[in-house]
């Protein structure tokens, strides 16, 4: 069975090569590339097990896009180790997370025969293109990024200094969005499924695509297409402990997030202690009742309904009854992936084979992009 998988993967690599050549020969002839299908690209950091926010905001959409893709669409999903090291990581834990993240992606339904799944750090084209983009990105633009400002605010709290001081922060944190643009544009991706927190980074990717085309491409042709953010309705799942901030891997309160690997009893306990309010009955009011609105968003995503529909349906339920419905739905949602993850994380040889094939196929795409980029820039 494994050999069969390998053969299909090799066959896919061949198809990628053929498609890439077709695009390139059209371009060499001075035509716009005959882009037929979508090129979908997205990434996730290997910094621990994904949580419900990652899943509902992004990963479930990766699987949906894959399963609904036409034969000509290409799907590329990356585990972005270089982004992870912008914050301090313990080497052994990072390495384990890298492989666990691959097992997770396969466990939720990413099919390595259909999609390219790989470790970002196995393909140097990303850092090469990031450097070229660094050389055209105004620093002022990066300083205005919300994520950079949040890091500054964190560092100010940590140092309890009255002045915001960026001199202690590493340059990787500042240029992180440039690497993200390079991730996407190395494949000339057209669609990027992400949660809402990534929209500003996507905007930068679009700007860099335009800027590069205007600056370097003869005739200002659209060599890099401006990528489109593909956002799910549950684009921002909130913390269970503080429903004014997003559910996040970095929150010190483990009760604030549900992990894909949580047991049914952990899911029950986290949802039981989710912060709501004392109003009687269920209504969808994200401003005044953010905790209940968040649970409605989660249940809606699990059942394929809108939060408002569910609020009407469960208008007379108590908060406790409603939380118990959400608990059942989330337990059902994660049951299959959790079991599959436990099985796959022990299949290291298989994971390594998938990563190797994924990286090879990723390189076929991106090396062609980089070859042309070097020509446009004059580095040949
Ligand atoms: P990361 O690893 O923080 O998150 C992975 C994906 O999960 C989404 N997400 C959420 N969605 C809804 N509610 C939440 N509470 C929530 N928390 C996280 C994120 O929006 C993301 O889609 N910079 C990226 C990784 C990256 C990338 C890329 C993404 C690097 N290169 C190129 C797309 C394209 C990040 O840190 O995601």
Coordinates of C-alpha atoms and ligand atoms in Angstrom, one line a residue:
X1 CA 0.0 0.0 0.0
X2 CA 2.9 2.3 0.9
X3 CA 4.5 1.6 -2.5
X4 CA 1.3 2.5 -4.2
X5 CA 1.2 5.8 -2.3
X6 CA 4.7 6.5 -3.3
X7 CA 3.9 5.8 -7.0
X8 CA 1.0 8.2 -6.9
X9 CA 3.1 10.9 -5.2
X10 CA 5.8 10.5 -7.9
X11 CA 3.1 10.7 -10.6
X12 CA 1.8 13.9 -9.0
X13 CA 5.3 15.4 -9.0
X14 CA 5.4 14.7 -12.7
X15 CA 2.1 16.4 -13.3
X16 CA 3.3 19.4 -11.3
X17 CA 6.4 19.6 -13.5
X18 CA 4.3 19.3 -16.7
X19 CA 1.9 22.0 -15.6
X20 CA 4.7 24.3 -14.5
X21 CA 6.5 23.9 -17.9
X22 CA 3.2 24.7 -19.7
X23 CA 2.9 27.9 -17.8
X24 CA 6.5 28.8 -18.4
X25 CA 6.6 28.1 -22.1
X26 CA 3.6 30.4 -22.6
X27 CA 5.3 33.1 -20.6
X28 CA 8.6 32.7 -22.5
X29 CA 6.5 33.3 -25.7
X30 CA 5.4 36.6 -24.1
X31 CA 1.9 35.5 -23.3
X32 CA 0.1 35.7 -20.0
X33 CA 0.4 32.2 -18.3
X34 CA -2.7 30.1 -19.1
X35 CA -3.7 29.9 -15.5
X36 CA -6.6 27.5 -15.4
X37 CA -7.2 26.2 -11.8
X38 CA -6.6 27.9 -8.5
X39 CA -3.3 27.6 -6.7
X40 CA -4.1 27.3 -3.1
X41 CA -1.4 27.9 -0.5
X42 CA -1.5 28.1 3.3
X43 CA 0.7 27.5 6.3
X44 CA 0.7 26.8 10.0
X45 CA 3.4 27.1 12.6
X46 CA 4.6 23.9 14.3
X47 CA 4.2 25.4 17.8
X48 CA 2.1 22.8 19.5
X49 CA -1.1 21.0 18.7
X50 CA -3.6 23.0 16.7
X51 CA -6.6 24.3 18.6
X52 CA -10.3 24.7 17.7
X53 CA -9.6 28.2 16.3
X54 CA -6.9 26.9 13.9
X55 CA -9.2 24.1 12.9
X56 CA -12.5 26.1 12.3
X57 CA -10.7 29.2 11.1
X58 CA -8.3 27.6 8.7
X59 CA -7.5 23.9 8.6
X60 CA -11.1 22.7 8.0
X61 CA -11.1 25.0 5.0
X62 CA -7.9 23.5 3.7
X63 CA -9.6 20.1 3.7
X64 CA -12.8 21.5 2.1
X65 CA -10.8 23.3 -0.6
X66 CA -8.9 20.1 -1.3
X67 CA -12.0 17.9 -1.4
X68 CA -13.9 20.3 -3.7
X69 CA -10.9 21.1 -5.9
X70 CA -11.2 20.7 -9.7
X71 CA -8.6 18.5 -11.4
X72 CA -6.6 21.6 -12.4
X73 CA -6.5 23.2 -9.0
X74 CA -3.2 22.8 -7.1
X75 CA -3.1 22.7 -3.3
X76 CA 0.1 23.4 -1.3
X77 CA 0.2 23.3 2.5
X78 CA 3.3 24.1 4.5
X79 CA 4.4 23.6 8.1
X80 CA 6.3 26.9 8.7
X81 CA 9.2 26.1 10.9
X82 CA 11.1 29.3 9.9
X83 CA 8.2 31.4 11.2
X84 CA 8.1 29.4 14.5
X85 CA 11.7 30.3 15.3
X86 CA 11.0 34.1 15.4
X87 CA 10.1 33.3 19.0
X88 CA 12.4 31.2 21.3
X89 CA 11.8 27.5 20.9
X90 CA 13.3 24.5 22.6
X91 CA 15.0 22.4 19.8
X92 CA 13.6 19.0 20.9
X93 CA 10.1 20.3 21.3
X94 CA 10.1 22.1 18.0
X95 CA 11.4 19.0 16.2
X96 CA 8.6 16.9 17.8
X97 CA 6.0 19.6 17.0
X98 CA 7.1 19.6 13.4
X99 CA 6.3 15.9 13.0
X100 CA 3.2 16.1 15.1
X101 CA 1.9 18.9 12.9
X102 CA 2.4 16.8 9.8
X103 CA 0.5 13.9 11.5
X104 CA -2.2 16.3 12.5
X105 CA -2.7 17.6 8.9
X106 CA -2.9 14.1 7.6
X107 CA -5.3 13.1 10.4
X108 CA -7.8 15.9 9.6
X109 CA -7.9 14.8 6.0
X110 CA -5.2 16.5 4.0
X111 CA -4.4 13.8 1.4
X112 CA -0.7 13.8 0.4
X113 CA -1.6 12.2 -2.9
X114 CA -3.8 15.2 -3.8
X115 CA -2.2 18.1 -2.0
X116 CA 1.5 19.0 -1.5
X117 CA 2.3 18.9 2.2
X118 CA 5.8 19.8 3.3
X119 CA 8.0 21.5 5.8
X120 CA 8.8 25.1 4.8
X121 CA 12.4 24.7 6.0
X122 CA 12.9 21.9 3.4
X123 CA 12.6 24.3 0.6
X124 CA 15.2 27.2 0.5
X125 CA 13.2 29.0 -2.2
X126 CA 11.1 30.6 0.6
X127 CA 14.1 32.3 2.3
X128 CA 15.7 33.3 -1.0
X129 CA 12.5 35.0 -2.2
X130 CA 12.0 36.5 1.2
X131 CA 15.4 38.2 0.9
X132 CA 14.6 39.6 -2.4
X133 CA 11.2 40.9 -1.0
X134 CA 13.1 42.3 2.0
X135 CA 15.0 44.5 -0.4
X136 CA 11.8 46.2 -1.7
X137 CA 9.7 46.3 1.5
X138 CA 9.6 49.7 3.3
X139 CA 10.4 49.2 7.0
X140 CA 7.7 51.7 7.9
X141 CA 5.1 49.3 6.4
X142 CA 6.4 46.5 8.6
X143 CA 6.4 48.7 11.7
X144 CA 2.7 49.4 11.1
X145 CA 1.7 45.7 11.2
X146 CA -0.7 44.8 14.0
X147 CA 1.4 41.7 14.9
X148 CA 4.6 43.8 15.3
X149 CA 2.7 46.4 17.4
X150 CA 1.4 43.6 19.6
X151 CA 5.0 42.3 20.1
X152 CA 6.1 45.8 21.1
X153 CA 3.2 46.1 23.5
X154 CA 4.1 42.6 25.0
X155 CA 7.8 43.6 25.3
X156 CA 6.8 46.8 27.0
X157 CA 4.7 44.9 29.6
X158 CA 7.5 42.4 30.1
X159 CA 10.1 45.1 30.7
X160 CA 7.6 47.3 32.5
X161 CA 9.3 50.2 30.7
X162 CA 7.3 53.3 30.0
X163 CA 8.7 53.8 26.6
X164 CA 8.1 51.3 23.8
X165 CA 11.5 50.0 23.0
X166 CA 12.0 47.9 19.8
X167 CA 15.8 47.6 20.1
X168 CA 15.4 44.3 22.1
X169 CA 13.1 42.6 19.6
X170 CA 14.7 40.4 16.9
X171 CA 14.6 41.4 13.2
X172 CA 12.8 38.1 12.3
X173 CA 9.7 39.3 14.1
X174 CA 9.7 42.5 12.0
X175 CA 10.2 40.8 8.7
X176 CA 8.0 37.8 9.5
X177 CA 5.2 39.0 7.1
X178 CA 7.8 39.3 4.3
X179 CA 8.6 35.6 4.7
X180 CA 4.9 34.9 4.6
X181 CA 4.5 36.8 1.3
X182 CA 7.5 34.8 -0.1
X183 CA 5.8 31.5 1.1
X184 CA 2.7 32.4 -0.9
X185 CA 4.3 34.0 -4.0
X186 CA 7.0 31.4 -4.4
X187 CA 4.1 29.3 -5.8
X188 CA 2.3 32.3 -7.4
X189 CA -0.6 31.2 -5.3
X190 CA -4.0 32.7 -6.1
X191 CA -6.0 31.7 -2.9
X192 CA -4.9 31.6 0.7
X193 CA -7.2 30.0 3.3
X194 CA -6.5 31.7 6.6
X195 CA -8.2 33.1 9.7
X196 CA -9.0 36.7 10.1
X197 CA -5.7 37.5 12.1
X198 CA -3.8 36.9 8.8
X199 CA -5.7 39.3 6.6
X200 CA -3.2 42.2 7.1
X201 CA -0.3 39.8 6.2
X202 CA -2.2 38.9 3.0
X203 CA -2.6 42.5 2.2
X204 CA 1.2 42.9 2.4
X205 CA 1.6 39.9 0.1
X206 CA -0.7 41.6 -2.5
X207 CA 1.2 44.8 -2.2
X208 CA 4.5 43.1 -2.7
X209 CA 3.2 41.2 -5.7
X210 CA 2.1 44.5 -7.3
X211 CA 5.4 46.2 -6.3
X212 CA 7.6 43.4 -7.7
X213 CA 5.6 43.3 -10.9
X214 CA 5.8 47.1 -11.4
X215 CA 9.5 47.3 -10.4
X216 CA 11.0 44.3 -12.2
X217 CA 8.8 42.6 -14.7
X218 CA 9.2 43.8 -18.3
X219 CA 6.0 45.5 -19.5
X220 CA 4.8 45.4 -15.8
X221 CA 3.2 42.1 -16.6
X222 CA 1.3 40.3 -13.8
X223 CA 4.0 37.8 -13.0
X224 CA 2.9 37.5 -9.4
X225 CA -0.9 37.3 -9.1
X226 CA -2.2 39.2 -6.0
X227 CA -3.3 36.4 -3.7
X228 CA -6.9 36.4 -2.3
X229 CA -7.6 35.6 1.3
X230 CA -10.1 32.8 1.6
X231 CA -11.8 33.3 5.0
X232 CA -14.3 30.9 6.7
X233 CA -17.4 32.2 8.6
X234 CA -15.7 31.2 11.8
X235 CA -12.7 33.4 10.9
X236 CA -12.1 34.4 14.6
X237 CA -12.7 31.8 17.3
X238 CA -12.4 33.5 20.7
X239 CA -10.7 32.5 23.9
X240 CA -13.0 30.4 26.2
X241 CA -11.7 32.3 29.2
X242 CA -11.6 35.8 27.7
X243 CA -14.1 36.2 24.8
X244 CA -12.7 39.6 23.9
X245 CA -9.5 38.1 22.6
X246 CA -8.8 35.3 20.0
X247 CA -8.3 31.7 21.0
X248 CA -4.5 31.3 20.8
X249 CA -1.7 28.8 21.2
X250 CA 0.3 31.2 23.2
X251 CA -2.2 32.0 26.0
X252 CA -0.8 30.7 29.3
X253 CA -4.3 29.6 30.3
X254 CA -4.7 26.1 28.9
X255 CA -8.5 26.2 29.7
X256 CA -8.8 29.0 27.1
X257 CA -8.4 26.7 24.1
X258 CA -9.6 23.2 23.0
X259 CA -6.8 21.2 21.4
X260 CA -7.4 18.7 18.6
X261 CA -5.9 16.1 20.9
X262 CA -8.1 16.8 23.9
X263 CA -10.0 13.9 25.4
X264 CA -13.8 14.1 25.7
X265 CA -13.5 14.9 29.4
X266 CA -11.0 17.7 28.7
X267 CA -13.4 19.1 26.1
X268 CA -16.3 18.9 28.6
X269 CA -14.3 20.6 31.4
X270 CA -13.1 23.5 29.1
X271 CA -16.5 24.2 27.7
X272 CA -18.2 23.9 31.1
X273 CA -15.9 26.6 32.4
X274 CA -16.2 28.8 29.3
X275 CA -16.9 32.4 30.3
X276 CA -20.5 33.5 29.4
X277 CA -22.9 35.9 31.2
X278 CA -25.9 35.9 33.4
X279 CA -28.6 36.8 30.8
X280 CA -31.3 34.1 30.6
X281 CA -31.7 32.3 27.2
X282 CA -29.6 32.1 24.1
X283 CA -29.3 35.1 21.8
X284 CA -26.6 36.0 19.2
X285 CA -25.2 39.4 20.2
X286 CA -21.4 39.4 19.6
X287 CA -21.0 42.9 21.2
X288 CA -22.9 42.4 24.5
X289 CA -22.7 38.6 24.8
X290 CA -19.3 37.7 23.3
X291 CA -19.0 34.4 25.2
X292 CA -22.4 33.0 24.0
X293 CA -21.8 34.4 20.5
X294 CA -18.5 32.5 20.4
X295 CA -20.1 29.3 21.4
X296 CA -22.8 29.9 18.7
X297 CA -20.1 30.4 16.2
X298 CA -18.4 27.1 17.2
X299 CA -21.6 25.1 17.2
X300 CA -22.6 26.7 13.9
X301 CA -19.3 25.7 12.3
X302 CA -19.7 22.1 13.6
X303 CA -23.3 21.8 12.4
X304 CA -23.1 23.9 9.2
X305 CA -25.6 26.4 10.5
X306 CA -25.4 30.1 11.1
X307 CA -25.1 31.4 14.7
X308 CA -28.4 33.4 14.3
X309 CA -30.3 30.2 13.2
X310 CA -29.0 28.4 16.2
X311 CA -29.8 31.2 18.6
X312 CA -33.4 31.0 17.4
X313 CA -33.5 27.2 17.7
X314 CA -32.1 27.2 21.2
X315 CA -33.6 30.5 22.4
X316 CA -35.1 28.9 25.5
X317 CA -32.1 26.8 26.6
X318 CA -30.1 27.7 29.7
X319 CA -26.4 28.4 29.3
X320 CA -25.6 25.0 30.9
X321 CA -27.9 23.1 28.5
X322 CA -26.4 25.1 25.6
X323 CA -22.8 24.4 26.6
X324 CA -23.6 20.7 26.8
X325 CA -24.8 20.8 23.1
X326 CA -21.6 22.5 22.1
X327 CA -19.6 19.9 24.0
X328 CA -21.3 17.0 22.2
X329 CA -20.7 18.7 18.8
X330 CA -17.0 19.5 19.5
X331 CA -16.4 15.9 20.8
X332 CA -17.9 14.5 17.6
X333 CA -15.8 16.9 15.5
X334 CA -12.5 15.9 17.0
X335 CA -13.1 12.2 17.7
X336 CA -12.0 10.9 14.3
X337 CA -9.0 13.2 13.9
X338 CA -7.7 12.5 17.4
X339 CA -7.7 8.8 16.9
X340 CA -6.1 9.1 13.5
X341 CA -3.5 11.5 14.9
X342 CA -2.6 9.0 17.7
X343 CA -2.1 6.3 15.0
X344 CA -0.1 8.5 12.5
X345 CA 2.3 10.1 15.0
X346 CA 3.9 6.7 15.5
X347 CA 4.4 6.1 11.8
X348 CA 7.6 8.2 11.6
X349 CA 8.9 6.4 8.4
X350 CA 5.7 7.2 6.6
X351 CA 5.6 10.8 7.8
X352 CA 9.2 11.3 6.6
X353 CA 8.3 9.8 3.2
X354 CA 5.4 12.2 2.9
X355 CA 7.5 15.2 3.9
X356 CA 10.3 14.2 1.4
X357 CA 7.9 13.8 -1.5
X358 CA 6.0 17.0 -0.5
X359 CA 9.3 19.0 -0.4
X360 CA 10.4 17.7 -3.7
X361 CA 7.1 18.6 -5.4
X362 CA 7.1 22.0 -3.7
X363 CA 10.6 22.7 -5.0
X364 CA 9.6 21.8 -8.6
X365 CA 7.1 24.7 -8.4
X366 CA 9.0 27.3 -6.6
X367 CA 12.4 26.8 -8.3
X368 CA 10.9 27.8 -11.6
X369 CA 9.5 30.9 -9.9
X370 CA 12.8 31.8 -8.4
X371 CA 14.6 31.1 -11.7
X372 CA 12.4 33.8 -13.4
X373 CA 12.6 36.1 -10.4
X374 CA 16.5 36.1 -10.6
X375 CA 16.3 37.0 -14.2
X376 CA 13.9 39.9 -13.6
X377 CA 16.1 41.2 -10.9
X378 CA 19.4 40.7 -12.8
X379 CA 20.9 37.9 -10.7
X380 CA 21.8 35.6 -13.5
Ligands
LIG1 P1 -0.8 30.2 12.8 O1 0.1 29.1 12.9 O2 -0.8 31.2 14.0 O3 -2.3 29.8 12.6 C1 -2.7 28.9 11.5 C2 -4.0 29.3 11.0 O4 -5.0 29.3 12.0 C3 -5.7 30.5 12.0 N1 -6.1 30.9 13.3 C4 -7.4 31.2 13.7 N2 -8.5 31.2 13.0 C5 -9.7 31.5 13.7 N3 -9.7 31.8 15.1 C6 -8.6 31.7 15.8 N4 -8.6 32.0 17.1 C7 -7.3 31.4 15.1 N5 -6.1 31.3 15.5 C8 -5.3 31.0 14.4 C9 -4.7 31.5 11.4 O5 -5.4 32.6 10.8 C10 -4.0 30.7 10.4 O6 -4.7 30.7 9.1 N6 1.6 33.5 9.8 C11 0.8 32.3 9.9 C12 1.4 31.1 9.2 C13 1.9 31.3 7.8 C14 1.0 31.4 6.6 C15 1.9 31.5 5.6 C16 -0.3 31.3 6.4 C17 3.2 31.4 7.4 N7 3.2 31.6 6.0 C18 1.5 31.7 4.2 C19 -0.8 31.5 5.1 C20 0.1 31.7 4.1 C21 0.5 31.9 11.3 O7 1.2 32.3 12.2 O8 -0.5 31.0 11.5

